[in-house]
Coordinates of C-alpha atoms in Angstrom, one line a residue:
X1 CA 25.1 -16.5 -17.6
X2 CA 21.5 -16.8 -16.3
X3 CA 21.7 -20.6 -16.8
X4 CA 25.0 -20.9 -14.9
X5 CA 23.4 -18.9 -12.0
X6 CA 20.3 -21.2 -12.0
X7 CA 22.5 -24.3 -12.0
X8 CA 24.8 -22.9 -9.2
X9 CA 21.7 -22.1 -7.1
X10 CA 20.3 -25.6 -7.6
X11 CA 23.6 -27.2 -6.7
X12 CA 23.9 -25.1 -3.5
X13 CA 20.2 -25.7 -2.6
X14 CA 19.4 -22.0 -2.9
X15 CA 16.0 -20.9 -3.9
X16 CA 16.1 -17.8 -6.2
X17 CA 12.9 -15.9 -6.5
X18 CA 12.2 -12.4 -7.7
X19 CA 10.4 -10.3 -5.2
X20 CA 9.2 -6.8 -6.2
X21 CA 11.6 -4.0 -5.3
X22 CA 10.6 -1.6 -2.5
X23 CA 7.8 -3.8 -1.2
X24 CA 9.2 -6.1 1.4
X25 CA 11.0 -4.9 4.5
X26 CA 12.9 -6.9 7.1
X27 CA 14.4 -6.1 10.5
X28 CA 15.7 -7.7 13.6
X29 CA 15.4 -6.7 17.3
X30 CA 17.5 -8.0 20.2
X31 CA 15.9 -9.0 23.6
X32 CA 17.6 -9.9 26.9
X33 CA 16.2 -13.5 26.8
X34 CA 14.5 -15.9 24.5
X35 CA 11.4 -15.7 26.7
X36 CA 11.1 -11.9 26.4
X37 CA 11.6 -12.1 22.6
X38 CA 8.8 -14.7 22.4
X39 CA 6.5 -12.6 24.6
X40 CA 7.0 -9.7 22.3
X41 CA 5.7 -11.7 19.4
X42 CA 2.2 -11.6 20.9
X43 CA 2.3 -7.9 21.6
X44 CA 3.1 -6.6 18.1
X45 CA 0.1 -7.3 15.9
X46 CA -1.5 -4.2 14.4
X47 CA -5.0 -5.5 15.1
X48 CA -4.6 -5.0 18.9
X49 CA -7.8 -2.8 19.0
X50 CA -9.9 -5.9 18.0
X51 CA -8.5 -8.5 20.4
X52 CA -5.3 -9.4 22.2
X53 CA -2.7 -10.1 19.4
X54 CA -2.7 -13.6 18.0
X55 CA -5.4 -14.7 20.5
X56 CA -9.0 -15.6 19.7
X57 CA -11.2 -12.5 19.9
X58 CA -13.6 -12.6 22.9
X59 CA -17.3 -12.9 22.4
X60 CA -17.2 -13.4 18.6
X61 CA -19.0 -16.4 17.0
X62 CA -16.6 -19.0 15.7
X63 CA -16.8 -21.9 13.3
X64 CA -14.2 -24.3 12.0
X65 CA -13.1 -24.0 8.3
X66 CA -11.1 -26.4 6.1
X67 CA -8.0 -24.6 4.8
X68 CA -6.7 -27.6 2.8
X69 CA -3.8 -29.9 3.3
X70 CA -5.2 -31.2 6.6
X71 CA -5.2 -27.7 8.2
X72 CA -8.3 -26.5 10.0
X73 CA -8.7 -22.9 11.0
X74 CA -11.3 -21.0 13.0
X75 CA -13.4 -18.3 11.4
X76 CA -14.4 -15.5 13.7
X77 CA -17.2 -13.4 12.3
X78 CA -19.6 -10.7 13.5
X79 CA -20.7 -7.2 12.4
X80 CA -17.3 -5.7 13.4
X81 CA -14.8 -8.5 12.6
X82 CA -14.0 -11.2 10.2
X83 CA -10.9 -13.2 10.9
X84 CA -9.5 -16.7 10.1
X85 CA -6.9 -18.0 12.6
X86 CA -4.9 -21.2 12.6
X87 CA -1.7 -22.8 13.9
X88 CA 1.0 -24.8 12.2
X89 CA 3.8 -26.1 14.5
X90 CA 4.9 -23.2 16.7
X91 CA 3.4 -20.6 14.3
X92 CA 0.2 -18.7 14.7
X93 CA -1.5 -17.2 11.6
X94 CA -4.3 -14.6 11.2
X95 CA -6.0 -13.2 8.1
X96 CA -8.6 -10.4 8.8
X97 CA -10.5 -7.4 7.5
X98 CA -12.0 -9.0 4.4
X99 CA -15.3 -10.8 4.1
X100 CA -15.4 -14.3 5.6
X101 CA -15.0 -15.7 2.1
X102 CA -12.0 -13.4 1.3
X103 CA -10.3 -14.2 4.6
X104 CA -10.7 -17.9 4.1
X105 CA -9.5 -17.8 0.5
X106 CA -6.4 -15.8 1.5
X107 CA -5.7 -18.2 4.4
X108 CA -6.0 -21.1 1.9
X109 CA -3.3 -19.4 -0.3
X110 CA -1.0 -19.2 2.6
X111 CA -1.6 -22.8 3.6
X112 CA -1.0 -24.0 0.1
X113 CA 2.3 -22.1 -0.2
X114 CA 3.5 -23.3 3.3
X115 CA 2.6 -26.9 2.4
X116 CA 5.8 -26.9 0.3
X117 CA 7.8 -24.1 1.8
X118 CA 9.0 -24.4 5.4
X119 CA 9.1 -21.4 7.8
X120 CA 11.9 -21.2 10.4
X121 CA 11.5 -23.9 13.0
X122 CA 10.8 -21.7 15.9
X123 CA 8.0 -19.6 17.5
X124 CA 6.4 -17.2 15.0
X125 CA 3.4 -15.2 14.0
X126 CA 2.1 -14.1 10.6
X127 CA -0.8 -11.6 10.3
X128 CA -2.3 -10.5 7.0
X129 CA -4.7 -7.5 6.9
X130 CA -6.8 -7.4 3.8
X131 CA -6.7 -3.6 3.5
X132 CA -8.1 -1.6 0.7
X133 CA -4.7 -0.7 -0.7
X134 CA -3.1 -4.2 -0.4
X135 CA -2.7 -7.2 1.9
X136 CA -0.5 -5.7 4.6
X137 CA 1.4 -8.6 6.1
X138 CA 3.8 -9.0 9.0
X139 CA 5.7 -12.2 9.8
X140 CA 7.7 -12.3 13.0
X141 CA 9.7 -15.1 14.6
X142 CA 12.2 -15.6 17.4
X143 CA 15.7 -17.2 17.0
X144 CA 17.4 -17.1 20.4
X145 CA 17.2 -13.6 21.7
X146 CA 16.5 -12.1 18.3
X147 CA 13.1 -11.3 16.9
X148 CA 13.1 -11.2 13.1
X149 CA 10.4 -9.4 11.2
X150 CA 9.4 -9.0 7.6
X151 CA 6.6 -6.8 6.2
X152 CA 5.0 -6.7 2.8
X153 CA 2.3 -4.2 1.7
X154 CA 0.8 -6.3 -1.1
X155 CA 1.0 -10.1 -0.4
X156 CA 0.9 -12.5 2.5
X157 CA 2.6 -15.1 0.3
X158 CA 5.4 -12.8 -0.5
X159 CA 5.9 -12.0 3.2
X160 CA 5.9 -15.8 3.9
X161 CA 8.4 -16.3 1.1
X162 CA 10.8 -13.8 2.7
X163 CA 10.5 -15.5 6.1
X164 CA 11.0 -18.9 4.4
X165 CA 14.2 -17.6 2.7
X166 CA 15.7 -16.8 6.1
X167 CA 16.4 -20.3 7.3
X168 CA 20.1 -20.4 8.2
X169 CA 21.5 -18.2 10.9
X170 CA 25.0 -17.1 11.8
X171 CA 25.4 -20.2 14.0
X172 CA 24.8 -22.3 10.9
X173 CA 21.8 -23.9 12.5
X174 CA 18.1 -23.7 11.4
X175 CA 16.8 -24.2 14.9
X176 CA 17.7 -22.2 18.1

């Protein structure tokens, strides 16, 4: 039976991947317009006490870092903050709260995964907090007037995998 399931998934172009139970969460919020949904993306990062969400932190030394696959990020580092930030398409990514080396290594894992797995083709943000009890990660993106959100307590790559899996919408399109 498992082989028939795998074959059926392959024929339909469906990716089947086991994700730990009770870890990921997903939700969707409606907004009056696509612009208001997009504006909300940049107001919902939990690191708001450090800098405006998904914006470079002010007055923090920065250096460019190679994240692999042709992607260059910016490492922000001082006594209070370590964060790697980069952009791919219309998406903005941040990894923070580890050491500079940990932040860069985690960013490289995300870049490697996203090299072969495509996120929804729209505006989005993904933030990964390297907390002591797991890598708390939120991915949010806008499709029309809807903001979709997934959260994972343990893995940025698993949160990205959930976002990647949500590529076809009720309209049947993958782009707004």
